Amino acid sequence: MKYYILFLLLGCGLNGRSQLCLGNTTQATAAPFDPNWVYGCATGTSCSGGTQFSNLTVCEPLTAMDLCAPAPSCGAGTNGSDLWFTFYASNTTATINVIQNTSYVAAIQAFSGGTDCALLTEIGCGIAGGPSSGAQLLLSGLTIGELYYYRVYGSSNNNSQLTGNYCFCGSTGISGIPLAPNLKLDVTAEDESARLYWTVSEGANVDHYDIERGSDGSTFRPPDEADQHAEPKTTSSWIGSTDGSNSTAESG
């Protein structure tokens, strides 16, 4: 896994999405969760201000569930029209909240595991109490920074209630970008240079670090790349001159 370290990390984040059709019927084309989807409606009481989605046929023509993944442990009849999403845990607990804007019995199934669909393990399943009540899935025991998958689908014996429009207002503890687990940063001045120290926790799955520097808070460039081959819980550092002409990466 690769992480990025930026000096003056400002204005970072995912762009908002306005499409009603996101996700797909397979895990391989799952859409990453975007925090902007719930901007303006974080209370989870309505879809007002949030991005709305649809699993209607125009968005998801394949009504059959993705059979590669484990079957849902919750349901109220026929399951179908599933759309897939991914998220990185930003807390050890998370809430995935789905609010319907139409008469639609929504359900949520979450997974842990690798990119191979057949290796996924269900970690939670939740279904709406009816076609006009929201579906909420509470997850616990998550690993911060780990990638998880979930799908939203319809579950009803009434075909007209298998599809509809919905939003993720009220969802918490999930992010669309990977988080470095317990990454600690410190910077000290050394004459005309700056030394950046960072320490990661034990078990951090880090391949290497990309370091970028900038002076205006919006434009960054890589002065050097620091490869991390040290054991977990060790401290690495990078030192560079103020103009970026000389830099050295170290680990210990």
Short mmCIF file of C-alpha atoms in Angstrom, two decimals:
data_model
loop_
_atom_site.label_atom_id
_atom_site.label_comp_id
_atom_site.label_asym_id
_atom_site.label_seq_id
_atom_site.Cartn_x
_atom_site.Cartn_y
_atom_site.Cartn_z
CA MET A 1 0.00 0.00 0.00
CA LYS A 2 1.26 3.50 -0.85
CA TYR A 3 0.76 6.66 1.21
CA TYR A 4 1.44 10.31 0.37
CA ILE A 5 2.94 12.86 2.72
CA LEU A 6 2.45 16.52 1.80
CA PHE A 7 3.83 19.64 3.42
CA LEU A 8 0.97 22.11 4.01
CA LEU A 9 -1.73 19.56 3.21
CA LEU A 10 -4.58 21.87 2.23
CA GLY A 11 -7.67 21.49 0.10
CA CYS A 12 -7.32 17.73 -0.28
CA GLY A 13 -10.26 15.41 -0.76
CA LEU A 14 -12.45 13.74 -3.32
CA ASN A 15 -14.52 15.69 -5.80
CA GLY A 16 -18.28 15.52 -5.39
CA ARG A 17 -20.27 13.29 -7.72
CA SER A 18 -23.59 14.26 -9.27
CA GLN A 19 -24.34 11.05 -11.17
CA LEU A 20 -27.33 9.03 -10.07
CA CYS A 21 -25.73 5.85 -11.44
CA LEU A 22 -22.69 4.79 -9.43
CA GLY A 23 -21.40 1.39 -8.51
CA ASN A 24 -22.13 -1.65 -10.62
CA THR A 25 -23.38 -5.17 -10.28
CA THR A 26 -19.88 -6.54 -9.68
CA GLN A 27 -17.34 -5.94 -6.95
CA ALA A 28 -14.64 -5.29 -9.57
CA THR A 29 -16.30 -2.01 -10.61
CA ALA A 30 -17.29 -0.80 -7.13
CA ALA A 31 -17.37 2.99 -6.68
CA PRO A 32 -15.30 4.47 -3.82
CA PHE A 33 -17.33 6.27 -1.18
CA ASP A 34 -17.11 10.05 -1.44
CA PRO A 35 -17.70 12.11 1.75
CA ASN A 36 -19.21 14.84 -0.44
CA TRP A 37 -22.16 12.54 -1.07
CA VAL A 38 -23.45 13.35 2.42
CA TYR A 39 -22.46 17.01 2.45
CA GLY A 40 -25.32 19.12 3.76
CA CYS A 41 -27.36 16.17 5.05
CA ALA A 42 -25.09 14.55 7.63
CA THR A 43 -27.92 14.24 10.18
CA GLY A 44 -29.40 11.39 8.17
CA THR A 45 -33.01 12.60 8.37
CA SER A 46 -33.54 13.29 4.66
CA CYS A 47 -31.77 13.33 1.30
CA SER A 48 -32.01 17.11 1.10
CA GLY A 49 -28.54 18.40 0.22
CA GLY A 50 -27.06 14.97 -0.47
CA THR A 51 -26.19 13.09 -3.65
CA GLN A 52 -28.94 10.71 -4.73
CA PHE A 53 -28.47 7.32 -6.33
CA SER A 54 -30.64 4.91 -8.22
CA ASN A 55 -30.71 1.18 -8.90
CA LEU A 56 -33.55 1.52 -11.39
CA THR A 57 -33.13 -0.34 -14.67
CA VAL A 58 -31.79 2.73 -16.44
CA CYS A 59 -28.87 2.68 -13.98
CA GLU A 60 -28.61 -1.03 -13.22
CA PRO A 61 -30.09 -3.05 -16.10
CA LEU A 62 -28.97 -6.36 -14.56
CA THR A 63 -31.52 -7.12 -11.85
CA ALA A 64 -29.88 -10.38 -10.66
CA MET A 65 -27.60 -10.21 -7.60
CA ASP A 66 -23.85 -10.64 -8.03
CA LEU A 67 -23.62 -14.35 -7.16
CA CYS A 68 -19.83 -14.33 -6.81
CA ALA A 69 -20.10 -12.73 -3.35
CA PRO A 70 -21.64 -14.49 -0.34
CA ALA A 71 -25.43 -14.30 -0.32
CA PRO A 72 -26.89 -11.72 2.09
CA SER A 73 -27.83 -12.97 5.54
CA CYS A 74 -30.73 -10.48 5.60
CA GLY A 75 -33.62 -10.07 3.19
CA ALA A 76 -37.37 -9.73 2.86
CA GLY A 77 -38.00 -11.81 -0.24
CA THR A 78 -36.35 -11.51 -3.63
CA ASN A 79 -32.96 -9.75 -3.66
CA GLY A 80 -31.72 -7.86 -6.71
CA SER A 81 -30.32 -4.80 -8.48
CA ASP A 82 -27.23 -4.50 -6.30
CA LEU A 83 -24.80 -1.60 -6.67
CA TRP A 84 -21.28 -1.97 -5.22
CA PHE A 85 -19.22 0.56 -3.27
CA THR A 86 -15.94 0.62 -1.33
CA PHE A 87 -14.78 2.52 1.74
CA TYR A 88 -11.76 2.82 4.01
CA ALA A 89 -12.51 2.73 7.72
CA SER A 90 -11.74 6.06 9.40
CA ASN A 91 -12.83 4.67 12.78
CA THR A 92 -13.22 1.26 14.40
CA THR A 93 -16.98 1.69 14.06
CA ALA A 94 -19.00 2.88 11.07
CA THR A 95 -22.60 3.57 10.12
CA ILE A 96 -23.86 3.11 6.57
CA ASN A 97 -27.22 4.82 6.34
CA VAL A 98 -29.49 4.55 3.28
CA ILE A 99 -32.56 6.77 2.99
CA GLN A 100 -35.06 6.05 0.21
CA ASN A 101 -36.75 8.79 -1.79
CA THR A 102 -39.17 6.32 -3.37
CA SER A 103 -41.18 3.27 -2.31
CA TYR A 104 -38.16 0.96 -2.19
CA VAL A 105 -37.09 -1.70 0.33
CA ALA A 106 -33.34 -1.05 0.56
CA ALA A 107 -30.78 -3.41 2.08
CA ILE A 108 -27.03 -3.11 2.76
CA GLN A 109 -24.44 -5.88 2.92
CA ALA A 110 -20.83 -5.15 3.94
CA PHE A 111 -17.71 -7.27 3.43
CA SER A 112 -14.08 -7.59 4.39
CA GLY A 113 -11.52 -9.44 2.31
CA GLY A 114 -9.40 -9.09 -0.80
CA THR A 115 -10.14 -7.99 -4.31
CA ASP A 116 -11.16 -11.54 -5.26
CA CYS A 117 -14.94 -11.58 -4.96
CA ALA A 118 -15.01 -15.22 -3.87
CA LEU A 119 -12.80 -14.42 -0.85
CA LEU A 120 -15.12 -11.79 0.62
CA THR A 121 -16.57 -12.33 4.11
CA GLU A 122 -19.80 -10.71 5.23
CA ILE A 123 -19.30 -8.44 8.25
CA GLY A 124 -22.81 -7.06 8.46
CA CYS A 125 -26.21 -6.90 6.78
CA GLY A 126 -29.12 -4.54 7.32
CA ILE A 127 -32.51 -4.05 5.72
CA ALA A 128 -35.17 -1.34 5.84
CA GLY A 129 -38.26 -2.03 7.92
CA GLY A 130 -40.42 -1.16 4.92
CA PRO A 131 -40.52 0.68 1.59
CA SER A 132 -40.52 4.11 3.25
CA SER A 133 -38.15 3.57 6.21
CA GLY A 134 -34.37 3.82 5.91
CA ALA A 135 -31.86 1.00 6.10
CA GLN A 136 -29.01 1.33 8.57
CA LEU A 137 -25.98 -0.91 9.00
CA LEU A 138 -23.81 -0.52 12.12
CA LEU A 139 -20.31 -1.99 11.83
CA SER A 140 -17.80 -2.49 14.64
CA GLY A 141 -14.35 -4.02 15.05
CA LEU A 142 -13.07 -2.33 11.88
CA THR A 143 -9.38 -1.76 11.22
CA ILE A 144 -8.64 1.92 10.59
CA GLY A 145 -7.29 2.41 7.07
CA GLU A 146 -8.45 -0.99 5.82
CA LEU A 147 -10.46 -1.35 2.61
CA TYR A 148 -14.01 -2.71 2.87
CA TYR A 149 -16.79 -3.35 0.36
CA TYR A 150 -20.54 -2.97 0.57
CA ARG A 151 -23.48 -3.24 -1.78
CA VAL A 152 -26.93 -1.67 -1.70
CA TYR A 153 -29.73 -3.76 -3.16
CA GLY A 154 -33.48 -4.18 -3.15
CA SER A 155 -35.19 -6.91 -1.13
CA SER A 156 -38.94 -7.46 -1.46
CA ASN A 157 -41.56 -9.84 -2.80
CA ASN A 158 -43.08 -6.83 -4.55
CA ASN A 159 -41.08 -6.21 -7.75
CA SER A 160 -41.96 -2.53 -7.74
CA GLN A 161 -40.16 -2.15 -4.39
CA LEU A 162 -36.87 -3.76 -5.52
CA THR A 163 -35.59 -0.56 -7.11
CA GLY A 164 -35.66 3.14 -6.35
CA ASN A 165 -33.73 6.30 -5.46
CA TYR A 166 -31.71 6.73 -2.27
CA CYS A 167 -28.89 8.63 -0.55
CA PHE A 168 -26.23 7.94 2.08
CA CYS A 169 -27.13 10.80 4.44
CA GLY A 170 -26.14 9.98 8.03
CA SER A 171 -23.25 7.64 7.11
CA THR A 172 -20.22 8.04 9.39
CA GLY A 173 -16.81 6.46 10.01
CA ILE A 174 -16.09 5.79 6.33
CA SER A 175 -13.76 7.44 3.85
CA GLY A 176 -13.01 7.12 0.15
CA ILE A 177 -9.23 7.36 0.54
CA PRO A 178 -6.77 5.14 2.42
CA LEU A 179 -5.57 6.39 5.80
CA ALA A 180 -2.09 5.78 7.15
CA PRO A 181 -2.56 3.86 10.42
CA ASN A 182 -1.31 5.89 13.40
CA LEU A 183 1.03 7.98 11.29
CA LYS A 184 2.83 10.58 13.42
CA LEU A 185 4.59 13.55 11.84
CA ASP A 186 7.08 16.09 13.19
CA VAL A 187 9.18 18.79 11.51
CA THR A 188 12.31 20.51 12.83
CA ALA A 189 14.47 23.25 11.35
CA GLU A 190 18.16 22.53 10.71
CA ASP A 191 20.00 25.64 9.49
CA GLU A 192 18.53 26.30 6.03
CA SER A 193 16.92 22.86 5.81
CA ALA A 194 13.83 21.21 7.25
CA ARG A 195 13.77 17.68 8.63
CA LEU A 196 10.51 15.74 8.55
CA TYR A 197 10.13 12.74 10.88
CA TRP A 198 7.38 10.16 10.68
CA THR A 199 6.56 7.00 12.59
CA VAL A 200 4.04 4.32 11.67
CA SER A 201 2.44 1.74 13.93
CA GLU A 202 3.21 -1.95 13.95
CA GLY A 203 1.60 -3.84 11.09
CA ALA A 204 1.26 -0.82 8.81
CA ASN A 205 1.11 -2.12 5.24
CA VAL A 206 3.42 0.47 3.65
CA ASP A 207 5.35 -0.08 0.43
CA HIS A 208 6.99 3.34 0.26
CA TYR A 209 6.32 7.01 0.90
CA ASP A 210 6.01 9.82 -1.64
CA ILE A 211 7.01 13.21 -0.25
CA GLU A 212 5.94 16.46 -1.89
CA ARG A 213 6.81 20.00 -0.85
CA GLY A 214 5.24 23.37 -1.57
CA SER A 215 5.14 26.92 -0.27
CA ASP A 216 1.73 28.20 -1.38
CA GLY A 217 -0.55 25.48 0.01
CA SER A 218 -1.82 24.42 -3.42
CA THR A 219 1.16 23.57 -5.65
CA PHE A 220 3.42 20.67 -4.68
CA ARG A 221 6.33 18.87 -6.31
CA PRO A 222 8.30 15.77 -5.28
CA PRO A 223 11.86 16.64 -4.19
CA ASP A 224 12.69 13.03 -3.46
CA GLU A 225 11.19 9.61 -2.79
CA ALA A 226 11.83 7.77 0.47
CA ASP A 227 11.65 3.98 0.30
CA GLN A 228 10.49 2.44 3.57
CA HIS A 229 12.17 -0.88 4.28
CA ALA A 230 12.53 -0.44 8.03
CA GLU A 231 10.69 -2.54 10.57
CA PRO A 232 7.33 -1.27 11.89
CA LYS A 233 7.40 1.23 14.76
CA THR A 234 10.69 2.69 13.53
CA THR A 235 11.11 6.34 12.63
CA SER A 236 11.99 7.55 9.17
CA SER A 237 13.03 11.03 8.18
CA TRP A 238 13.62 13.27 5.19
CA ILE A 239 15.76 16.38 5.14
CA GLY A 240 15.73 18.94 2.34
CA SER A 241 17.04 22.42 1.70
CA THR A 242 14.57 25.29 1.54
CA ASP A 243 14.76 25.44 -2.24
CA GLY A 244 14.45 21.65 -2.61
CA SER A 245 17.77 21.32 -4.46
CA ASN A 246 19.23 18.83 -1.97
CA SER A 247 17.35 16.15 -0.06
CA THR A 248 18.08 12.89 1.72
CA ALA A 249 15.78 10.13 2.92
CA GLU A 250 16.72 8.07 5.96
CA SER A 251 15.16 5.31 8.06
CA GLY A 252 16.12 3.70 11.30
#
